[in-house]
Short mmCIF file of C-alpha atoms and ligand atoms in Angstrom, two decimals:
data_model
loop_
_atom_site.label_atom_id
_atom_site.label_comp_id
_atom_site.label_asym_id
_atom_site.label_seq_id
_atom_site.Cartn_x
_atom_site.Cartn_y
_atom_site.Cartn_z
CA MET A 291 -11.13 0.78 -6.18
CA ASN A 292 -9.95 -1.09 -3.11
CA ILE A 293 -6.90 -0.36 -1.02
CA LEU A 294 -5.70 -2.38 1.94
CA TYR A 295 -3.09 -0.69 4.10
CA ILE A 296 -1.45 -0.53 7.48
CA SER A 297 -0.11 2.58 9.19
CA ILE A 298 1.81 2.68 12.45
CA SER A 299 2.61 6.39 12.80
CA GLY A 300 -0.09 7.80 10.49
CA ASN A 301 1.82 8.66 7.29
CA THR A 302 0.25 5.97 5.13
CA ARG A 303 -3.18 6.75 6.62
CA SER A 304 -2.70 10.41 5.65
CA PHE A 305 -1.67 9.40 2.12
CA VAL A 306 -4.70 7.15 1.69
CA THR A 307 -7.10 9.73 3.18
CA ARG A 308 -5.81 12.43 0.82
CA MET A 309 -5.92 10.06 -2.15
CA HIS A 310 -9.50 9.22 -1.21
CA ALA A 311 -10.38 12.94 -1.24
CA LEU A 312 -8.74 13.29 -4.64
CA SER A 313 -10.68 10.30 -5.98
CA GLU A 314 -13.97 11.83 -4.82
CA GLN A 315 -13.11 15.11 -6.48
CA LYS A 316 -12.14 13.40 -9.75
CA HIS A 317 -15.23 11.18 -9.62
CA ALA A 318 -17.47 14.24 -9.20
CA GLU A 319 -15.97 15.68 -12.40
CA ASN A 320 -16.00 12.41 -14.32
CA THR A 321 -17.59 9.19 -13.07
CA ASP A 322 -14.98 7.13 -14.98
CA PHE A 323 -12.66 7.86 -12.06
CA PRO A 324 -13.28 5.32 -9.29
CA ILE A 325 -13.65 6.35 -5.67
CA ILE A 326 -11.16 4.73 -3.32
CA GLN A 327 -12.55 2.31 -0.76
CA SER A 328 -9.88 1.69 1.82
CA LYS A 329 -9.49 -0.72 4.67
CA GLU A 330 -6.91 -0.17 7.38
CA ILE A 331 -5.47 -3.32 8.91
CA HIS A 332 -4.73 -3.15 12.62
CA ASP A 333 -2.84 -5.47 14.92
CA ASN A 334 -6.09 -7.07 16.04
CA SER A 335 -7.74 -7.21 12.60
CA LEU A 336 -9.24 -10.58 11.85
CA GLU A 337 -8.14 -11.95 8.51
CA ALA A 338 -10.93 -12.13 5.97
CA ALA A 339 -11.16 -13.54 2.47
CA MET A 340 -11.03 -10.81 -0.16
CA THR A 341 -13.60 -11.13 -2.91
CA GLU A 342 -12.49 -8.22 -5.12
CA PRO A 343 -9.16 -7.00 -6.46
CA PHE A 344 -7.18 -4.64 -4.26
CA PHE A 345 -3.91 -2.75 -3.94
CA ALA A 346 -1.79 -2.94 -0.80
CA ILE A 347 0.16 -0.03 0.69
CA VAL A 348 2.79 -0.88 3.26
CA PRO A 349 5.21 1.31 5.20
CA THR A 350 8.65 -0.05 6.05
CA TYR A 351 9.72 -1.04 9.55
CA LEU A 352 12.79 -3.22 9.73
CA GLU A 353 14.81 -4.32 12.67
CA GLY A 354 18.30 -2.76 12.44
CA GLY A 355 20.60 -3.82 9.64
CA ASN A 356 21.53 -2.34 6.27
CA GLY A 357 19.08 -4.07 3.94
CA VAL A 358 21.89 -5.63 1.91
CA ASP A 359 23.19 -8.55 3.93
CA ASN A 360 21.28 -8.18 7.17
CA GLY A 361 18.44 -6.34 8.86
CA ASP A 362 15.55 -7.34 6.68
CA GLN A 363 13.42 -8.53 9.57
CA GLU A 364 9.96 -7.01 9.15
CA ILE A 365 8.47 -5.61 12.34
CA LEU A 366 5.09 -3.99 13.08
CA THR A 367 3.56 -4.55 9.63
CA GLU A 368 3.35 -8.37 9.64
CA THR A 369 -0.43 -8.24 10.15
CA LEU A 370 -0.80 -6.89 6.62
CA ARG A 371 1.51 -9.59 5.23
CA GLU A 372 -0.54 -12.26 7.00
CA TYR A 373 -3.76 -10.72 5.71
CA ILE A 374 -2.53 -10.86 2.12
CA ALA A 375 -1.27 -14.43 2.66
CA PHE A 376 -4.68 -15.52 4.00
CA GLU A 377 -6.51 -18.02 1.80
CA ASN A 378 -6.60 -16.74 -1.81
CA ASN A 379 -6.17 -13.05 -1.00
CA ALA A 380 -2.85 -12.73 -2.80
CA ASN A 381 -4.58 -13.72 -6.05
CA TYR A 382 -6.72 -10.59 -5.75
CA CYS A 383 -3.75 -8.30 -5.10
CA LEU A 384 -3.05 -6.16 -8.17
CA GLY A 385 0.14 -4.70 -6.78
CA VAL A 386 1.91 -3.16 -3.84
CA ILE A 387 3.00 0.39 -3.04
CA GLY A 388 5.73 1.13 -0.53
CA SER A 389 6.02 3.93 1.96
CA GLY A 390 9.39 4.66 3.55
CA ASN A 391 12.13 7.14 4.16
CA LYS A 392 15.16 7.47 1.86
CA ASN A 393 17.39 8.07 4.90
CA PHE A 394 17.27 4.29 5.28
CA GLY A 395 19.33 3.84 2.10
CA HIS A 396 19.16 0.29 0.71
CA GLN A 397 16.32 -0.49 3.09
CA TYR A 398 14.12 2.17 1.46
CA CYS A 399 10.69 0.57 0.98
CA LEU A 400 12.22 -2.88 1.34
CA THR A 401 9.07 -4.37 2.88
CA ALA A 402 7.03 -3.49 -0.22
CA LYS A 403 9.75 -5.11 -2.37
CA GLN A 404 9.57 -8.22 -0.21
CA TYR A 405 5.77 -8.36 -0.52
CA SER A 406 6.12 -8.00 -4.28
CA GLU A 407 8.45 -11.03 -4.34
CA GLN A 408 6.56 -13.17 -1.86
CA PHE A 409 3.16 -12.66 -3.46
CA ASP A 410 4.43 -12.36 -7.03
CA VAL A 411 2.72 -9.04 -7.62
CA PRO A 412 4.20 -5.87 -9.12
CA LEU A 413 5.74 -3.14 -7.01
CA LEU A 414 3.77 -0.28 -8.55
CA ALA A 415 5.10 2.80 -6.75
CA ASP A 416 6.75 4.18 -3.65
CA PHE A 417 6.61 7.43 -1.74
CA GLU A 418 8.37 9.00 1.21
CA LEU A 419 6.56 9.65 4.48
CA ARG A 420 3.14 11.21 3.80
CA GLY A 421 3.78 11.72 0.09
CA ASN A 422 3.23 15.05 -1.65
CA ASN A 423 0.19 16.08 -3.68
CA SER A 424 1.91 15.42 -6.97
CA GLU A 425 2.79 11.83 -5.88
CA ILE A 426 -0.79 11.30 -4.73
CA GLU A 427 -2.09 12.37 -8.12
CA THR A 428 0.44 10.33 -10.10
CA ILE A 429 -0.03 7.20 -8.01
CA TYR A 430 -3.84 7.53 -8.12
CA GLU A 431 -3.72 7.70 -11.92
CA GLN A 432 -1.39 4.71 -12.02
CA LEU A 433 -3.75 2.68 -9.82
CA VAL A 434 -6.74 3.66 -11.95
CA ALA A 435 -4.93 2.39 -15.06
CA GLU A 436 -4.10 -0.94 -13.35
CA TRP A 437 -7.64 -1.19 -11.97
CA LYS A 438 -9.19 -0.72 -15.39
CA LYS A 439 -6.84 -3.30 -16.92
CA ALA A 440 -8.07 -5.81 -14.32
CA GLN A 441 -11.79 -5.20 -14.96
C1 FMN B 227 11.68 2.28 13.79
C2 FMN B 227 11.52 2.71 12.35
C3 FMN B 227 12.14 1.96 11.37
C4 FMN B 227 12.01 2.33 10.03
N1 FMN B 227 12.66 1.59 9.08
C5 FMN B 227 12.58 1.98 7.77
C6 FMN B 227 13.27 1.26 6.77
O1 FMN B 227 13.95 0.27 7.02
N2 FMN B 227 13.13 1.68 5.47
C7 FMN B 227 12.37 2.76 5.12
O2 FMN B 227 12.28 3.08 3.92
N3 FMN B 227 11.72 3.47 6.06
C8 FMN B 227 11.80 3.11 7.37
N4 FMN B 227 11.13 3.82 8.32
C9 FMN B 227 10.34 4.98 7.91
C10 FMN B 227 8.85 4.63 7.78
O3 FMN B 227 8.61 3.57 6.89
C11 FMN B 227 8.12 5.87 7.28
O4 FMN B 227 8.18 6.87 8.27
C12 FMN B 227 6.69 5.57 6.90
O5 FMN B 227 6.15 6.71 6.24
C13 FMN B 227 5.85 5.24 8.12
O6 FMN B 227 4.52 5.00 7.72
P1 FMN B 227 3.30 5.02 8.77
O7 FMN B 227 3.36 6.39 9.44
O8 FMN B 227 2.10 4.87 7.93
O9 FMN B 227 3.51 3.93 9.74
C14 FMN B 227 11.26 3.48 9.67
C15 FMN B 227 10.64 4.22 10.67
C16 FMN B 227 10.76 3.86 12.00
C17 FMN B 227 10.09 4.70 13.06
#
């Protein structure tokens, strides 16, 4: 089960790493549970054509503003947006998950919402910062259900 993500300060990376560990544990108990294969996109990542379905996890970094009538300028995470926009990649995207911080009010996870609109894919879930274990479990199960639907 493929996940493409970007992480500037490490929260999303931590979430994906812990979800990967959970997927291995679940898979060991029951092979119906898929192991997560993740790919972290970096500033210098070369875009590549995806050949299998994937989920995207994106943290939120916006320049100033309030998310209502200004300040929705994405910064730092554009490499992931460009990666998804590359060739037919968006067609393989099964959905997007947002990472953010509720202190940002209306801008909470706004980048994930914008990806959902731009690429016409569902916004499947969101979590704050590194996410807690219960969110990791719930979101993993949600992704598994979507993954199986797409098979
Ligand atoms: C400069 C800056 C701007 C941010 N802007 C937002 C924002 O507009 N909305 C939001 O929900 N979170 C915002 N955040 C919080 C991050 O999205 C959050 O910490 C996220 O977990 C970071 O993920 P990463 O560590 O994987 O990069 C901002 C954080 C920083 C440092």
